[in-house]
Structures are given as C-alpha cells and as structure tokens.
C-alpha cells in the first residue's frame, strides 16, 4: 500500500506540475492574443486614417478644381464682355465713318 500511496503522490505532483504548466501556457497565449488584437486594432486605425485622409484629399482637390473652373469661367466671361464691348465700339466707329463718308458724298443726307 505504501508503494501505491507513493506512486499516487508522485502522479499527483506530476499532474500538478502539468496543470501549472498549462496555466502558464494559457497565460502566455492570452498575452499573445491581446498583443495580436492590439496590433490588429492599430492596423485598422491606420487604414481608417489613411482612408479618411484620402477622402479629405480628394474632396479638397475637387473643391480646388471647382474654384479653378469658376475662376476660368469668370475670366472667360470678362474676356467675352471685353470683346463684345470692343466689337460694339468698333461697329459704332465704322457706322460713324460710313455715315460721315456717305454724307460727304451726299448719299445719306
């Protein structure tokens, strides 16, 4: 019986060591899992930030392009108005010249 008790005690101690080792491994694995989750969260945050930055950059570029288009349209309108003004003035000058020339010859008056 003493041998059986000694063997049982020895097995119990060995089992206790194995249980302690399992708990130790479980704790180490839990730390690794937590570290991995943190790395995943950090990565997700970086990706989200990059996406937000990209969207903001595109929005800024679209806004800038819209401003450039508006400025170009404004400049075109100013240019067209200046051309129209010069054209009207030129036509009026030609009309005055024609009237003057024809009136000298007695055609209009």
mmCIF file of C-alpha atoms in Angstrom:
data_model
loop_
_atom_site.group_PDB
_atom_site.id
_atom_site.type_symbol
_atom_site.label_atom_id
_atom_site.label_comp_id
_atom_site.label_asym_id
_atom_site.label_seq_id
_atom_site.Cartn_x
_atom_site.Cartn_y
_atom_site.Cartn_z
ATOM 1 C CA UNK A 1 0.000 0.000 0.000
ATOM 2 C CA UNK A 2 2.845 2.317 0.710
ATOM 3 C CA UNK A 3 4.029 1.887 -2.848
ATOM 4 C CA UNK A 4 0.564 2.687 -4.139
ATOM 5 C CA UNK A 5 0.386 5.797 -1.958
ATOM 6 C CA UNK A 6 3.873 6.904 -3.024
ATOM 7 C CA UNK A 7 3.017 6.325 -6.681
ATOM 8 C CA UNK A 8 -0.268 8.198 -6.284
ATOM 9 C CA UNK A 9 1.549 11.086 -4.589
ATOM 10 C CA UNK A 10 4.166 11.115 -7.336
ATOM 11 C CA UNK A 11 1.441 11.117 -10.024
ATOM 12 C CA UNK A 12 -0.451 13.856 -8.207
ATOM 13 C CA UNK A 13 2.697 16.023 -8.061
ATOM 14 C CA UNK A 14 3.385 15.373 -11.759
ATOM 15 C CA UNK A 15 -0.225 16.231 -12.619
ATOM 16 C CA UNK A 16 0.045 19.391 -10.544
ATOM 17 C CA UNK A 17 3.188 20.372 -12.496
ATOM 18 C CA UNK A 18 1.371 19.696 -15.770
ATOM 19 C CA UNK A 19 -1.629 21.767 -14.655
ATOM 20 C CA UNK A 20 0.672 24.622 -13.600
ATOM 21 C CA UNK A 21 2.462 24.414 -16.961
ATOM 22 C CA UNK A 22 -0.885 24.503 -18.762
ATOM 23 C CA UNK A 23 -1.934 27.588 -16.764
ATOM 24 C CA UNK A 24 1.402 29.231 -17.556
ATOM 25 C CA UNK A 25 1.000 28.456 -21.274
ATOM 26 C CA UNK A 26 -2.576 29.700 -21.177
ATOM 27 C CA UNK A 27 -1.426 32.990 -19.619
ATOM 28 C CA UNK A 28 1.331 33.361 -22.243
ATOM 29 C CA UNK A 29 -1.120 32.625 -25.049
ATOM 30 C CA UNK A 30 -3.575 35.145 -23.609
ATOM 31 C CA UNK A 31 -0.847 37.820 -23.632
ATOM 32 C CA UNK A 32 -0.010 36.949 -27.250
ATOM 33 C CA UNK A 33 -3.694 37.105 -28.190
ATOM 34 C CA UNK A 34 -4.056 40.509 -26.539
ATOM 35 C CA UNK A 35 -0.922 41.774 -28.302
ATOM 36 C CA UNK A 36 -2.252 40.462 -31.625
ATOM 37 C CA UNK A 37 -5.625 42.136 -31.058
ATOM 38 C CA UNK A 38 -3.855 45.399 -30.253
ATOM 39 C CA UNK A 39 -1.798 45.122 -33.451
ATOM 40 C CA UNK A 40 -4.981 44.465 -35.418
ATOM 41 C CA UNK A 41 -6.688 47.493 -33.866
ATOM 42 C CA UNK A 42 -3.649 49.672 -34.571
ATOM 43 C CA UNK A 43 -3.615 48.477 -38.183
ATOM 44 C CA UNK A 44 -7.352 49.108 -38.567
ATOM 45 C CA UNK A 45 -6.934 52.612 -37.143
ATOM 46 C CA UNK A 46 -4.074 53.350 -39.568
ATOM 47 C CA UNK A 47 -6.136 52.093 -42.511
ATOM 48 C CA UNK A 48 -9.157 54.129 -41.391
ATOM 49 C CA UNK A 49 -6.994 57.235 -41.001
ATOM 50 C CA UNK A 50 -5.468 56.710 -44.447
ATOM 51 C CA UNK A 51 -8.934 56.308 -45.958
ATOM 52 C CA UNK A 52 -10.217 59.437 -44.232
ATOM 53 C CA UNK A 53 -7.112 61.359 -45.326
ATOM 54 C CA UNK A 54 -7.568 60.124 -48.904
ATOM 55 C CA UNK A 55 -11.236 61.141 -48.966
ATOM 56 C CA UNK A 56 -10.374 64.545 -47.497
ATOM 57 C CA UNK A 57 -7.609 64.981 -50.077
ATOM 58 C CA UNK A 58 -9.964 64.093 -52.933
ATOM 59 C CA UNK A 59 -12.609 66.474 -51.571
ATOM 60 C CA UNK A 60 -10.015 69.251 -51.322
ATOM 61 C CA UNK A 61 -8.838 68.597 -54.869
ATOM 62 C CA UNK A 62 -12.427 68.644 -56.122
ATOM 63 C CA UNK A 63 -13.054 71.911 -54.286
ATOM 64 C CA UNK A 64 -9.852 73.402 -55.697
ATOM 65 C CA UNK A 65 -10.781 72.206 -59.196
ATOM 66 C CA UNK A 66 -14.234 73.749 -58.782
ATOM 67 C CA UNK A 67 -12.661 77.052 -57.761
ATOM 68 C CA UNK A 68 -10.339 76.932 -60.775
ATOM 69 C CA UNK A 69 -13.263 76.168 -63.093
ATOM 70 C CA UNK A 70 -15.290 79.026 -61.599
ATOM 71 C CA UNK A 71 -12.325 81.388 -61.929
ATOM 72 C CA UNK A 72 -11.794 80.302 -65.549
ATOM 73 C CA UNK A 73 -15.477 80.816 -66.338
ATOM 74 C CA UNK A 74 -15.335 84.255 -64.728
ATOM 75 C CA UNK A 75 -12.215 85.136 -66.732
ATOM 76 C CA UNK A 76 -13.824 83.861 -69.939
ATOM 77 C CA UNK A 77 -16.917 85.946 -69.267
ATOM 78 C CA UNK A 78 -14.795 89.036 -68.612
ATOM 79 C CA UNK A 79 -12.872 88.355 -71.836
ATOM 80 C CA UNK A 80 -16.068 87.824 -73.840
ATOM 81 C CA UNK A 81 -17.598 91.007 -72.422
ATOM 82 C CA UNK A 82 -14.450 92.960 -73.306
ATOM 83 C CA UNK A 83 -14.536 91.556 -76.860
ATOM 84 C CA UNK A 84 -18.243 92.384 -77.184
ATOM 85 C CA UNK A 85 -17.614 95.904 -75.901
ATOM 86 C CA UNK A 86 -14.766 96.400 -78.385
ATOM 87 C CA UNK A 87 -16.848 94.899 -81.185
ATOM 88 C CA UNK A 88 -19.788 97.190 -80.431
ATOM 89 C CA UNK A 89 -17.475 100.200 -80.235
ATOM 90 C CA UNK A 90 -15.760 99.144 -83.468
ATOM 91 C CA UNK A 91 -19.095 98.740 -85.251
ATOM 92 C CA UNK A 92 -20.234 102.123 -83.970
ATOM 93 C CA UNK A 93 -16.978 103.678 -85.203
ATOM 94 C CA UNK A 94 -17.402 102.020 -88.621
ATOM 95 C CA UNK A 95 -21.013 103.204 -88.758
ATOM 96 C CA UNK A 96 -19.962 106.770 -87.924
ATOM 97 C CA UNK A 97 -17.208 106.625 -90.529
ATOM 98 C CA UNK A 98 -19.566 105.249 -93.187
ATOM 99 C CA UNK A 99 -22.195 107.873 -92.387
ATOM 100 C CA UNK A 100 -19.545 110.579 -92.487
ATOM 101 C CA UNK A 101 -18.138 109.358 -95.817
ATOM 102 C CA UNK A 102 -21.553 108.961 -97.426
ATOM 103 C CA UNK A 103 -22.785 112.266 -96.083
ATOM 104 C CA UNK A 104 -19.747 113.933 -97.677
ATOM 105 C CA UNK A 105 -20.818 112.439 -100.971
ATOM 106 C CA UNK A 106 -24.426 113.386 -100.369
ATOM 107 C CA UNK A 107 -25.816 109.854 -100.222
ATOM 108 C CA UNK A 108 -27.332 109.956 -96.703
ATOM 109 C CA UNK A 109 -28.140 113.419 -96.156
#
